[in-house]
PDB file of C-alpha atoms in Angstrom:
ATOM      1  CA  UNK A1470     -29.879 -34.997  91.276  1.00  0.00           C
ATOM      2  CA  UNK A1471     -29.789 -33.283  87.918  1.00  0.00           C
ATOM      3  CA  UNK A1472     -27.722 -34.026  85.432  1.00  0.00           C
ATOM      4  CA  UNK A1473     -25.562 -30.915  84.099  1.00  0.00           C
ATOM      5  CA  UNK A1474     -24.518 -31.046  80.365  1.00  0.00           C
ATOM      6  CA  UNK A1475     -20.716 -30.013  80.111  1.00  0.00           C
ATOM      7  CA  UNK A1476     -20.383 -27.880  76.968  1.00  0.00           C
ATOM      8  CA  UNK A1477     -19.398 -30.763  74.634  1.00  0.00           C
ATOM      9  CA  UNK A1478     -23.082 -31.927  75.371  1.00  0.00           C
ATOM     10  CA  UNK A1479     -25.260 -28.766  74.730  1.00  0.00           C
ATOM     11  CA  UNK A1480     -23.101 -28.221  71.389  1.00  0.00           C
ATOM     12  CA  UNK A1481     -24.220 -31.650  70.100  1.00  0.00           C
ATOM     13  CA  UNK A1482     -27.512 -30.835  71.277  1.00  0.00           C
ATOM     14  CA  UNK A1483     -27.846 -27.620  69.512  1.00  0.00           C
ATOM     15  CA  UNK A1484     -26.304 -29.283  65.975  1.00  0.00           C
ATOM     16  CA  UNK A1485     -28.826 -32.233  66.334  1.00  0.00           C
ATOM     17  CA  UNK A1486     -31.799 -29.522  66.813  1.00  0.00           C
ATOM     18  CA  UNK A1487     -30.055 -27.743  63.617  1.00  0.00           C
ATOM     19  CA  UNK A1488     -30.611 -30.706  61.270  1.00  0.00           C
ATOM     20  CA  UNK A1489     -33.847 -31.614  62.436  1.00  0.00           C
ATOM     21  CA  UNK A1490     -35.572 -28.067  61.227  1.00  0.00           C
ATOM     22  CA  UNK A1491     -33.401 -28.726  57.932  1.00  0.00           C
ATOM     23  CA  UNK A1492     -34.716 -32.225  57.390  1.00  0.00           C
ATOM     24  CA  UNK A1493     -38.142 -30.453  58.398  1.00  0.00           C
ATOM     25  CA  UNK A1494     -37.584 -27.842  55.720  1.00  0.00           C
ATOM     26  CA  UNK A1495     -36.376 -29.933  53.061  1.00  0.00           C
ATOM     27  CA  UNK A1496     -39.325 -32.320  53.464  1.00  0.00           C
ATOM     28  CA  UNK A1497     -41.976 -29.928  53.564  1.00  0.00           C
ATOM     29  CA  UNK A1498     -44.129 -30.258  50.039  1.00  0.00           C
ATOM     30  CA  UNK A1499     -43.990 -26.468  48.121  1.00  0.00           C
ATOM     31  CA  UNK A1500     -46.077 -25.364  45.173  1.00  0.00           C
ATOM     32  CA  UNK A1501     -43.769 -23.903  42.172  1.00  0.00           C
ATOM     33  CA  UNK A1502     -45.654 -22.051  39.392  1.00  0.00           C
ATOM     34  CA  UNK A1503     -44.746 -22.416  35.893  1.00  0.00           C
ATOM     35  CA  UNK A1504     -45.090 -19.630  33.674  1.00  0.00           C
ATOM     36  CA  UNK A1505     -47.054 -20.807  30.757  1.00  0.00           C
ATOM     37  CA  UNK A1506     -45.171 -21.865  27.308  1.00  0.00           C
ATOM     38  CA  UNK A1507     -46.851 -20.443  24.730  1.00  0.00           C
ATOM     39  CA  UNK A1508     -46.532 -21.778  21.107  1.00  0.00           C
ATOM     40  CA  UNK A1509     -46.969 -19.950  17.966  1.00  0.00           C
ATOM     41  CA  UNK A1510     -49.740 -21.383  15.484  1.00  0.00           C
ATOM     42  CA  UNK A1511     -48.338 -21.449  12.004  1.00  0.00           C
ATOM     43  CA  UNK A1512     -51.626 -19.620   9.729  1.00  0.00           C
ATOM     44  CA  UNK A1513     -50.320 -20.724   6.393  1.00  0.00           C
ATOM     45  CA  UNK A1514     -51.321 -24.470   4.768  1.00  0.00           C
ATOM     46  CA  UNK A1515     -49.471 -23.827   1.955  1.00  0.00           C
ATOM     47  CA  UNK A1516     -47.661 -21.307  -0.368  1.00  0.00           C
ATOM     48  CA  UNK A1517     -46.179 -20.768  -3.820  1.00  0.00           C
ATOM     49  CA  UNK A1518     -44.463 -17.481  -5.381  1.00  0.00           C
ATOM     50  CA  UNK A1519     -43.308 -17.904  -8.991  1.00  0.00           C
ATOM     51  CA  UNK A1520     -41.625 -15.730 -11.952  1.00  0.00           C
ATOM     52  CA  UNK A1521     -41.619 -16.472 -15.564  1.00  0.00           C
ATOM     53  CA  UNK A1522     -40.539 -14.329 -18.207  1.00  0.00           C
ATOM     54  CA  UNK A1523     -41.605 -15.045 -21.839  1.00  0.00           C
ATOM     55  CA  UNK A1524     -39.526 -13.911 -25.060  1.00  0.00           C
ATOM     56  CA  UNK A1525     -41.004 -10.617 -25.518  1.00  0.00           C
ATOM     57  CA  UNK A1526     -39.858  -9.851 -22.148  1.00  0.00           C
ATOM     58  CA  UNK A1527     -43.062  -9.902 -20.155  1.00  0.00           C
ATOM     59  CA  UNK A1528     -42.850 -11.216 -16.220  1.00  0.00           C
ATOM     60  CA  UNK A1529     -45.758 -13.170 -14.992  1.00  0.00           C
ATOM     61  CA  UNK A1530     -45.655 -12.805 -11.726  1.00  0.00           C
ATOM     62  CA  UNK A1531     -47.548 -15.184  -9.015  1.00  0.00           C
ATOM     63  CA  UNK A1532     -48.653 -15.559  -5.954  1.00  0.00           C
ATOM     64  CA  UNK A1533     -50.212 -17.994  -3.922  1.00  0.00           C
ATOM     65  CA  UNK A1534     -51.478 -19.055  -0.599  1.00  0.00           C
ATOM     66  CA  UNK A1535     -53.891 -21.263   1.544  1.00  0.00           C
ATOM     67  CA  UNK A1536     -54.552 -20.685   5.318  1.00  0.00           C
ATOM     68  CA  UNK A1537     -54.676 -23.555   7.645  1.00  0.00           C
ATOM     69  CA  UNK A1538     -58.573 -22.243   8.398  1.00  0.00           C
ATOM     70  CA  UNK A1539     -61.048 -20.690   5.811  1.00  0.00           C
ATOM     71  CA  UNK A1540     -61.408 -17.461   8.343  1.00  0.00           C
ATOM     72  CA  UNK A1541     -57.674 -16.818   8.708  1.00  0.00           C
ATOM     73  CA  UNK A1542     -57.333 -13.189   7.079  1.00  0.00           C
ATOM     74  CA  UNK A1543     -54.004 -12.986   4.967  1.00  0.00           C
ATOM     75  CA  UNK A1544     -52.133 -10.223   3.208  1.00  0.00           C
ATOM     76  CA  UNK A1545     -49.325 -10.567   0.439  1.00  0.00           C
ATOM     77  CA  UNK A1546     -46.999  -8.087  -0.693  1.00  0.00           C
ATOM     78  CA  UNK A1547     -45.187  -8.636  -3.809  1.00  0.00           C
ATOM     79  CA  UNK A1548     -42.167  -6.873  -5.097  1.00  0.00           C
ATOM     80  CA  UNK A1549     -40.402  -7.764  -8.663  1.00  0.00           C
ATOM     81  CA  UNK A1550     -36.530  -6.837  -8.089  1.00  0.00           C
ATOM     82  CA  UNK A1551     -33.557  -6.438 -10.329  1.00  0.00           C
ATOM     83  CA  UNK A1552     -30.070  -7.111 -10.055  1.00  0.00           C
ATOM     84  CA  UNK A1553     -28.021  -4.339 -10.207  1.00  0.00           C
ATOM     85  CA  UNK A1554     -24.117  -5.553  -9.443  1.00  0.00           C
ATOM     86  CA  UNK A1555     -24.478  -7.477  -6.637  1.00  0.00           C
ATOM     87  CA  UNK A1556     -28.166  -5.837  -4.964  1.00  0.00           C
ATOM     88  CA  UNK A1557     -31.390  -6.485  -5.736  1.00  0.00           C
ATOM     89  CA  UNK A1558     -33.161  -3.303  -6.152  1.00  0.00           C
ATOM     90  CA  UNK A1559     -36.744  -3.276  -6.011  1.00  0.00           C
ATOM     91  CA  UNK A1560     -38.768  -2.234  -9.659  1.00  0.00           C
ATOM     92  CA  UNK A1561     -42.182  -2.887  -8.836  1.00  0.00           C
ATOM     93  CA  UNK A1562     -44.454  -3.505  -6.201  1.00  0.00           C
ATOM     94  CA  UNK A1563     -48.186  -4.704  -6.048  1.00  0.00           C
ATOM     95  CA  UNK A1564     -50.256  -6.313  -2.774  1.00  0.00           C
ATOM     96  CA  UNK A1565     -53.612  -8.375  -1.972  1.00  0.00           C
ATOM     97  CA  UNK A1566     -55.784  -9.527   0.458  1.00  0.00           C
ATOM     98  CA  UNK A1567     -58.033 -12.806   1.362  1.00  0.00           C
ATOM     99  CA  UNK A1568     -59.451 -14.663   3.563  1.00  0.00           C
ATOM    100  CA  UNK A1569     -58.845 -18.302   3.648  1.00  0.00           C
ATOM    101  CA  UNK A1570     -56.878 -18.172   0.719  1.00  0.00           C
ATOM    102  CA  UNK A1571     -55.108 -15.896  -1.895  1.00  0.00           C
ATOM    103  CA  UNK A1572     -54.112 -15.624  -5.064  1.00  0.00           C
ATOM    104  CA  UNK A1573     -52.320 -12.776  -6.711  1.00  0.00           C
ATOM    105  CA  UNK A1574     -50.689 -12.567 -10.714  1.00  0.00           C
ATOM    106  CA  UNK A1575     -49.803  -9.526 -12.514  1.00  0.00           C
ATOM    107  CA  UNK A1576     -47.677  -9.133 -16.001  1.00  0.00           C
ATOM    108  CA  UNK A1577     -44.834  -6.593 -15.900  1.00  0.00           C
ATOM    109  CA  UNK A1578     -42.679  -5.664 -18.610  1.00  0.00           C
ATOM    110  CA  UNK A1579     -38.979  -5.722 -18.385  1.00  0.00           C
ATOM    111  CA  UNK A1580     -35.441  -5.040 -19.910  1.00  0.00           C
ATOM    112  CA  UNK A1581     -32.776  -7.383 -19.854  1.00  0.00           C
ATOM    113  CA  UNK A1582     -31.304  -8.814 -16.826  1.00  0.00           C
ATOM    114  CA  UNK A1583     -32.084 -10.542 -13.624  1.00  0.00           C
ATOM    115  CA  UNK A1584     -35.005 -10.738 -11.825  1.00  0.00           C
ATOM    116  CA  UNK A1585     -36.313 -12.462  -8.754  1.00  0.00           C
ATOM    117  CA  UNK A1586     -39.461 -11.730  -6.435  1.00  0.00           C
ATOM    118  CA  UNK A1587     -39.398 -11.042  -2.965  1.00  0.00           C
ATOM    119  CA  UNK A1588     -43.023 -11.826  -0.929  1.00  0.00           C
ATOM    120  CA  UNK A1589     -44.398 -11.543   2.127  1.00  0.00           C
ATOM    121  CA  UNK A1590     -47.306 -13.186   3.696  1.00  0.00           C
ATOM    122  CA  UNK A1591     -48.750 -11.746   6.866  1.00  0.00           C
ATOM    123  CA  UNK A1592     -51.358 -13.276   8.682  1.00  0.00           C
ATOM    124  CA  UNK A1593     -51.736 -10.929  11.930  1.00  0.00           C
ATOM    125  CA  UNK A1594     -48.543 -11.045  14.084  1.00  0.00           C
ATOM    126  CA  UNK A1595     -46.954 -14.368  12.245  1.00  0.00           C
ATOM    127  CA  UNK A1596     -45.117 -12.742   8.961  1.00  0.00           C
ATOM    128  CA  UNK A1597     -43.675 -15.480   6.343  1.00  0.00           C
ATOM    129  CA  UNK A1598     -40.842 -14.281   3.399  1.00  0.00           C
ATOM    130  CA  UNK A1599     -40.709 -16.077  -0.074  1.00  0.00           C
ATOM    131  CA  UNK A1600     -38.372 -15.801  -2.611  1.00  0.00           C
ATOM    132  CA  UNK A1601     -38.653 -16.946  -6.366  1.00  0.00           C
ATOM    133  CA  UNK A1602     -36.157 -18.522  -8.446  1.00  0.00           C
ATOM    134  CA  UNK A1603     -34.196 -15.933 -10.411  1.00  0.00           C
ATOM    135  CA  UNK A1604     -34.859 -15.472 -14.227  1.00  0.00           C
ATOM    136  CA  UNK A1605     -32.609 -13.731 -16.133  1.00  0.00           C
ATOM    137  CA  UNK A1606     -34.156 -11.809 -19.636  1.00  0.00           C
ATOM    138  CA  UNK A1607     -32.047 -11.335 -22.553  1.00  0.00           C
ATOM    139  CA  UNK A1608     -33.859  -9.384 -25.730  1.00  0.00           C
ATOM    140  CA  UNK A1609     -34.157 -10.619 -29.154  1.00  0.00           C
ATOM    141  CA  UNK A1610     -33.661  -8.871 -32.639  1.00  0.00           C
ATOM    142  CA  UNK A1611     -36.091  -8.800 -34.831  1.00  0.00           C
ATOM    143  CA  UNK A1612     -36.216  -8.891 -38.674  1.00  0.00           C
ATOM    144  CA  UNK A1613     -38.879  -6.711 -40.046  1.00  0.00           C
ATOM    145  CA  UNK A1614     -41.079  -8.439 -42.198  1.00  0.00           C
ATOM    146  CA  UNK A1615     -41.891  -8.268 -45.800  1.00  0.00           C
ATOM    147  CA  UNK A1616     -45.543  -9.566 -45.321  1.00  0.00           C
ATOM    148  CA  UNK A1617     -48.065  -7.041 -46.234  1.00  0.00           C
ATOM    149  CA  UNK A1618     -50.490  -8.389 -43.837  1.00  0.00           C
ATOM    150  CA  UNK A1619     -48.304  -8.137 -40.576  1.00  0.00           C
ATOM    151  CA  UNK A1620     -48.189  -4.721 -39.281  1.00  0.00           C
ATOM    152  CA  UNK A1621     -47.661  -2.969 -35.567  1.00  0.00           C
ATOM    153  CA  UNK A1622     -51.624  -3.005 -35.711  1.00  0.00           C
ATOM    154  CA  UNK A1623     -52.116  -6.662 -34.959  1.00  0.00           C
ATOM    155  CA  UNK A1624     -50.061  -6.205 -31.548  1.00  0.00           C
ATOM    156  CA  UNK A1625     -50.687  -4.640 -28.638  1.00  0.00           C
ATOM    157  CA  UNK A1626     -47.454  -3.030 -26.690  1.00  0.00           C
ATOM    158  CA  UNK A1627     -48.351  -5.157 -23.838  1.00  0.00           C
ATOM    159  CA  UNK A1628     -47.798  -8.242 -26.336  1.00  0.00           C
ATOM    160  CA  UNK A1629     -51.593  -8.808 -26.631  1.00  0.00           C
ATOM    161  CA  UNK A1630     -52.772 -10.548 -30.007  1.00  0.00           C
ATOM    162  CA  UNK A1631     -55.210  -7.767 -30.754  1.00  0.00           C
ATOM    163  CA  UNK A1632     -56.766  -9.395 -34.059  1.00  0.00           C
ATOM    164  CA  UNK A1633     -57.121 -12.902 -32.419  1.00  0.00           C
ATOM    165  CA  UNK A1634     -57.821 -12.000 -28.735  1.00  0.00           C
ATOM    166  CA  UNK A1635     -59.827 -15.052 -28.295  1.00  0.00           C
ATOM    167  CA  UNK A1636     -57.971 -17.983 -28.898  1.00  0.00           C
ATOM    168  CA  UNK A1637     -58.810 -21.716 -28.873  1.00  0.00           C
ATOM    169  CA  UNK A1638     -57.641 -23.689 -25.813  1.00  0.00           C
ATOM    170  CA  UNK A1639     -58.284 -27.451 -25.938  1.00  0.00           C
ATOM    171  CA  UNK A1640     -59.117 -27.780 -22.070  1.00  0.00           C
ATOM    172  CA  UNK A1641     -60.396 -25.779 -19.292  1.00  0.00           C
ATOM    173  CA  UNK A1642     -57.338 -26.074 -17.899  1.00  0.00           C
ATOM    174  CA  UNK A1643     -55.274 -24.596 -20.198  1.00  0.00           C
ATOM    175  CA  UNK A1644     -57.842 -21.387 -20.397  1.00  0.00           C
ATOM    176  CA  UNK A1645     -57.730 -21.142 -16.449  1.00  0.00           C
ATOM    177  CA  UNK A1646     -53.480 -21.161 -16.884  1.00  0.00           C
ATOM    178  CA  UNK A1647     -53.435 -18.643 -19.591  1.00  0.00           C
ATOM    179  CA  UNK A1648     -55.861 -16.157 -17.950  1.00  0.00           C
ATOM    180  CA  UNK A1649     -55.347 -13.878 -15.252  1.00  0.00           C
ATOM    181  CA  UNK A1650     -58.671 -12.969 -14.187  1.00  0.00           C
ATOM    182  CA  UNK A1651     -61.701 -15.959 -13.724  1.00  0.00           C
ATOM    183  CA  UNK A1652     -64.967 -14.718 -12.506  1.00  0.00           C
ATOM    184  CA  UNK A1653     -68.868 -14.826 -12.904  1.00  0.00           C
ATOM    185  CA  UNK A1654     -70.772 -11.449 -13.954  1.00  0.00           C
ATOM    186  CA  UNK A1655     -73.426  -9.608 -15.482  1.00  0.00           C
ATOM    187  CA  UNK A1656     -73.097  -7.122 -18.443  1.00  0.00           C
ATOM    188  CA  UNK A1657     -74.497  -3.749 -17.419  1.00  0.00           C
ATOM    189  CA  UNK A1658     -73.083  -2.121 -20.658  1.00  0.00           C
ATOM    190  CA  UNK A1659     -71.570  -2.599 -24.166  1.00  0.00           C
ATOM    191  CA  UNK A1660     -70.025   0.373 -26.273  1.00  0.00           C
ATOM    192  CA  UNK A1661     -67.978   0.700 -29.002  1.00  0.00           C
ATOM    193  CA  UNK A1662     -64.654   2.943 -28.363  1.00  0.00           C
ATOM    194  CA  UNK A1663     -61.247   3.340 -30.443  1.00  0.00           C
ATOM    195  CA  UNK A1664     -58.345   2.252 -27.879  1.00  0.00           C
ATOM    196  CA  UNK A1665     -54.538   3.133 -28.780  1.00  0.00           C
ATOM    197  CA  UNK A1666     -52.652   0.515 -26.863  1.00  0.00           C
ATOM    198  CA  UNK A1667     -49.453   1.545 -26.735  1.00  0.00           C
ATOM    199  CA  UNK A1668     -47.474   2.079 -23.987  1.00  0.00           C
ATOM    200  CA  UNK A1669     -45.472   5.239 -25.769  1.00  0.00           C
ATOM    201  CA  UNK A1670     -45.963   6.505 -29.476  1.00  0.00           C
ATOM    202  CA  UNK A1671     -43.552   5.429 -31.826  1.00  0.00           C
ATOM    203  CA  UNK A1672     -42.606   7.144 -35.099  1.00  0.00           C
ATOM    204  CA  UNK A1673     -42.635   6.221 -38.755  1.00  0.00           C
ATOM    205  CA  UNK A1674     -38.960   5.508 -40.021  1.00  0.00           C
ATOM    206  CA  UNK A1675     -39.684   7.553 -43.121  1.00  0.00           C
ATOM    207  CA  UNK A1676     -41.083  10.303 -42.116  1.00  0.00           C
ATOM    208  CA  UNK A1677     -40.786  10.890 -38.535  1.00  0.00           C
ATOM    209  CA  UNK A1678     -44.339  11.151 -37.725  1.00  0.00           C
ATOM    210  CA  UNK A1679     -46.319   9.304 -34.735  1.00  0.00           C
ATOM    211  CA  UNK A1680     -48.183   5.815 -36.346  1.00  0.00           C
ATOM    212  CA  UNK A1681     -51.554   5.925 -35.076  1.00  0.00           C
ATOM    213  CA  UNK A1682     -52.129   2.843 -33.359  1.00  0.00           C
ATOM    214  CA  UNK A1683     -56.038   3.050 -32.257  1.00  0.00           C
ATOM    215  CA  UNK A1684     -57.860   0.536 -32.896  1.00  0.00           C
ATOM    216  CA  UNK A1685     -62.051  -0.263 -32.964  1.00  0.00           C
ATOM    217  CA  UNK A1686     -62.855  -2.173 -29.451  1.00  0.00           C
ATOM    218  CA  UNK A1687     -65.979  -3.471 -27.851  1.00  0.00           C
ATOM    219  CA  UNK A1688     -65.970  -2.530 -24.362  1.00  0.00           C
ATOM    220  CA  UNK A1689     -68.281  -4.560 -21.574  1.00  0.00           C
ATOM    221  CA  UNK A1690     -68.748  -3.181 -18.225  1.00  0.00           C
ATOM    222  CA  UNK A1691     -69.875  -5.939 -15.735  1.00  0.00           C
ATOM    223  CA  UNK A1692     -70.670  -5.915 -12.601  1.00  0.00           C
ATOM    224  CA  UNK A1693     -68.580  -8.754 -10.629  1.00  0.00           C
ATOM    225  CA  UNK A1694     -70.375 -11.742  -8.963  1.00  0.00           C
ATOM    226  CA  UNK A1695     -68.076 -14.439  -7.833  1.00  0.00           C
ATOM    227  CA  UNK A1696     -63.829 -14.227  -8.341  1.00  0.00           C
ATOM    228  CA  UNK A1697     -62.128 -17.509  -8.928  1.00  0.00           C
ATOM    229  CA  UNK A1698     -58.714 -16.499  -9.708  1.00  0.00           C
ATOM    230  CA  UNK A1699     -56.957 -13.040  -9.681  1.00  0.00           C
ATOM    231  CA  UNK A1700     -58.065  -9.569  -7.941  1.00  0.00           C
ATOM    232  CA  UNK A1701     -60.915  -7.215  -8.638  1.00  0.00           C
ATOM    233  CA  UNK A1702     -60.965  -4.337  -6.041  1.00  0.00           C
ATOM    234  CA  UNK A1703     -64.305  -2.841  -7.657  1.00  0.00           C
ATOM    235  CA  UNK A1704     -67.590  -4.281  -8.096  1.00  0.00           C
ATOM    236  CA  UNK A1705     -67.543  -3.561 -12.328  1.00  0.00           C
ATOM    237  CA  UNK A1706     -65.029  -4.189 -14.580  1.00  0.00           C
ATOM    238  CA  UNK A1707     -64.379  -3.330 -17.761  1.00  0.00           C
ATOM    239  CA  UNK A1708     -62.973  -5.874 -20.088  1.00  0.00           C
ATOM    240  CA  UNK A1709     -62.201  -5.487 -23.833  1.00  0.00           C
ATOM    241  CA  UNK A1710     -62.301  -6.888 -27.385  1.00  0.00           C
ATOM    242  CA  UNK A1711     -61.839  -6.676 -30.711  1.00  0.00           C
ATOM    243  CA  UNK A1712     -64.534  -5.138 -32.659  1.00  0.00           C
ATOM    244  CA  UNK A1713     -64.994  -8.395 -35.023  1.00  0.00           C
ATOM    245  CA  UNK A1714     -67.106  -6.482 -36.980  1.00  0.00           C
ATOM    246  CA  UNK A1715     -64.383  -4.256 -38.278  1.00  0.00           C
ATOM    247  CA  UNK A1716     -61.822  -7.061 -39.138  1.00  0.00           C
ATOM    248  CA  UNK A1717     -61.513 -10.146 -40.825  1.00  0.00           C
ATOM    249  CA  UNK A1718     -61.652 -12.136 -38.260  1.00  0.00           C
ATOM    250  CA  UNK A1719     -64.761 -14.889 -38.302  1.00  0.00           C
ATOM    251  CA  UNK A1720     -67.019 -15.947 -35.282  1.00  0.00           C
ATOM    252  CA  UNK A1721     -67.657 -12.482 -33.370  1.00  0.00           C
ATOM    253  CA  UNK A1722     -68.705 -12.772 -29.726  1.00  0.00           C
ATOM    254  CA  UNK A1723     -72.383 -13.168 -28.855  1.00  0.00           C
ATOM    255  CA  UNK A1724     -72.596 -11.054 -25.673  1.00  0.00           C
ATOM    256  CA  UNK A1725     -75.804  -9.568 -24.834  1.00  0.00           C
ATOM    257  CA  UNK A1726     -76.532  -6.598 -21.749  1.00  0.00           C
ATOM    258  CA  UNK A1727     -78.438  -8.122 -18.558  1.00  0.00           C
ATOM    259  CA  UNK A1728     -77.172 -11.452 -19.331  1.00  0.00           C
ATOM    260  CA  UNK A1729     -74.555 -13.180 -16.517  1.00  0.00           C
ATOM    261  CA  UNK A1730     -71.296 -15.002 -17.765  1.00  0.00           C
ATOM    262  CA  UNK A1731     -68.642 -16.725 -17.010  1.00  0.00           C
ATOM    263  CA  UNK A1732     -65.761 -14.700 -18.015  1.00  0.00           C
ATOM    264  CA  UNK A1733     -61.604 -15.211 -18.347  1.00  0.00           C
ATOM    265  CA  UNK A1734     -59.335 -12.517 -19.181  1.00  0.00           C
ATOM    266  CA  UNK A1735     -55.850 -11.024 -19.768  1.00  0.00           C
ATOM    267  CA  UNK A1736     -54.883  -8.086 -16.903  1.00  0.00           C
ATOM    268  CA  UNK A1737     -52.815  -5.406 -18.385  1.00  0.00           C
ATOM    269  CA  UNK A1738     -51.493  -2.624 -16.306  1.00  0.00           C
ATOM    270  CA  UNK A1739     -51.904   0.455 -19.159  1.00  0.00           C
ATOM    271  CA  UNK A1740     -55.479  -1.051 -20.816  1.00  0.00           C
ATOM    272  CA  UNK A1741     -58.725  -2.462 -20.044  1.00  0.00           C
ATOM    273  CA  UNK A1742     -58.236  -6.796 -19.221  1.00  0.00           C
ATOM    274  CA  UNK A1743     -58.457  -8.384 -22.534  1.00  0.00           C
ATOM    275  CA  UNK A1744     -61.540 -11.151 -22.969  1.00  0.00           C
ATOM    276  CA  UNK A1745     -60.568 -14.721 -23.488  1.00  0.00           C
ATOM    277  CA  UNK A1746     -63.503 -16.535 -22.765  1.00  0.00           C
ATOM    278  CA  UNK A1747     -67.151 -16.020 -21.971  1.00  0.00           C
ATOM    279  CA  UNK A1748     -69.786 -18.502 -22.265  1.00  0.00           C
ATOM    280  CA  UNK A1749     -73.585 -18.303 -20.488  1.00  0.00           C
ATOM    281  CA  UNK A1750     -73.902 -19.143 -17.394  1.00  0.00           C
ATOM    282  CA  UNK A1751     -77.602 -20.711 -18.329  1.00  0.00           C
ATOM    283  CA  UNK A1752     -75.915 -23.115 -20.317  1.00  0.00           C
ATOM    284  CA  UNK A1753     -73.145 -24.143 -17.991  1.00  0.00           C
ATOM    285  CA  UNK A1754     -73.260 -27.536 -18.373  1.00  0.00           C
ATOM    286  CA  UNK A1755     -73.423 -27.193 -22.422  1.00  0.00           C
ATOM    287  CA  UNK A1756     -70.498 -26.490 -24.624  1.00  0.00           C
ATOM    288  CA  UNK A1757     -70.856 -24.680 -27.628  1.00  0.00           C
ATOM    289  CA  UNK A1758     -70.769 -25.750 -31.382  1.00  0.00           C
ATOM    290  CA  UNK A1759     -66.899 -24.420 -31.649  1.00  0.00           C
ATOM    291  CA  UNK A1760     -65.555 -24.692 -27.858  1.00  0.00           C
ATOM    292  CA  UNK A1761     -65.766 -27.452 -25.972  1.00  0.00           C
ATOM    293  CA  UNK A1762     -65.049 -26.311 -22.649  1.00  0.00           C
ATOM    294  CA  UNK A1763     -67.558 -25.380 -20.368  1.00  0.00           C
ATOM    295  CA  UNK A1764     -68.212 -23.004 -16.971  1.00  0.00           C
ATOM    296  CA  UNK A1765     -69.311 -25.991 -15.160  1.00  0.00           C
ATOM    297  CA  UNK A1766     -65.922 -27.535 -15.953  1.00  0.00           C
ATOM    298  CA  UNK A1767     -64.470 -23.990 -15.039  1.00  0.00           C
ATOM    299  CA  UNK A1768     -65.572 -23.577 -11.580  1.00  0.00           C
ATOM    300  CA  UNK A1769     -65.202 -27.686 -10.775  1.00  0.00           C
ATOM    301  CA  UNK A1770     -61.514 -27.293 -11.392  1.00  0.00           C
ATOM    302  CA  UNK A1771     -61.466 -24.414  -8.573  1.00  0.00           C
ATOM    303  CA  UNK A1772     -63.124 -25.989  -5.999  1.00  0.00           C
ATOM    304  CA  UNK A1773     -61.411 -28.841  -6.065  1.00  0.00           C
ATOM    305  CA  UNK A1774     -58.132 -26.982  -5.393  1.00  0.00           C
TER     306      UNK A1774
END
């Protein structure tokens, strides 16, 4: 005879078949998919933004940068800013680009107050701020002078040492640090031209009238090679000096048209660069009876950095 289950039975029965399929279930292996994690790849090696401002009130602003690879593409923008109360208002803007690296300086003339730079380095979607110290600018007065020999002729508005615009420096280094442009080139050009360098005319005390502040310059256009240090946007520059010829200053500058030079230089926003240095790059290994630095020792110190 068959058993029947009373109803005490075929409920136990049906729990037990319950946690069976939910041991089943549990057990059974399944395969979760992650989404990926994706991690952002910092571009920049290194970077540097810096403001100085000397005593007669000109910023030297720079910029600099390294990428972690030599074909990472970089762009900076640089604004110089002012304190107004408690805001920083923006005077001045500039921006660059490189690849691998950057470098960026310009000279900007201010008034007193505060001043700090705000930067940004963008390397396609990965954007990095900088800030500078802040400097703070407070003008000088100045005596006139009863030498006969000083007069607003030997300065340039820009603060440029017209009469002695190519000044010893006792190491490479110190030429590379004082100039804002480094690069290789070839003269295409020399011409003689008279260049007023002020920013705005100023008038004689006495009588009112507008002083006449041109001066005799030799002007070189080159056409650009190789750019160590600053920015050239065009393939010629024009770069300035002196006229040596029309002053009393000793030892002009031997430049000749066709011939390819190392050249370092002064950037001014309302003139033509101003030459520092420029020595044959034929004779880059050789210094010269009066300087002792060399374009060899030049370009070493660049690509080492």
């Amino acid at each position: 005879m068959k058993s029947i289950k009373t109803n005490a039975e075929l409920k136990t029965s049906k729990i037990i078949a319950f946690l069976l399929c939910a041991v089943c279930i549990l057990c059974t292996p399944v395969a979760l998919s992650a989404a990926p994690i994706t991690k952002t790849v910092h571009p920049f090696k290194s970077y540097q933004v810096s403001l100085t401002i000397d005593a007669t009130g000109k910023a030297n602003i720079k910029i600099s940068a390294q990428a972690v690879s030599k074909r990472t593409a970089m762009r900076a923008a640089v604004t110089l800013q002012k304190k107004n109360e408690n805001l920083w208002t923006d005077v001045k803007s500039w921006s660059g680009s490189g690849t691998g690296s950057i470098r960026l300086s310009k000279k900007y003339t201010v008034s007193d107050g505060s001043y700090r730079i705000k930067a940004a380095l963008k390397s396609g979607a990965v954007q990095k701020k900088l800030y500078s110290k802040k400097s703070i600018y407070k003008s000088q007065p100045t005596e006139p002078s009863d030498d006969p020999t000083t007069s607003s002729n030997q300065i340039e508005a820009d603060g440029q040492i017209s009469v002695s615009d190519h000044p010893a420096y006792n190491t490479a280094s110190d030429l590379i640090n004082a100039s804002d442009l480094v690069f290789t080139g070839t003269v295409e050009s020399i011409q003689k031209e008279m260049l007023n360098v002020r920013h705005e005319p100023e008038k004689d005390s006495a009588t009112g009238m507008e002083i006449s502040d041109s001066l005799p310059y030799i002007v070189y256009t080159i056409r650009v090679s190789t750019v160590y240090k600053g920015m050239i946007e065009t393939d010629t520059i024009r770069l300035k000096h002196i006229d040596t010829s029309m002053t009393l200053s000793a030892d002009p500058i031997l430049i000749a048209e066709n011939s390819s030079y190392l050249f370092t230089a002064a950037a001014f926003e309302h003139s033509y660069a101003s030459l520092l240095y420029a020595s044959d790059l034929k004779q880059a290994d050789e210094a010269s009876e009066n300087d002792t630095i060399t374009p060899a020792q030049i370009i070493a110190l660049f690509e080492q950095s």
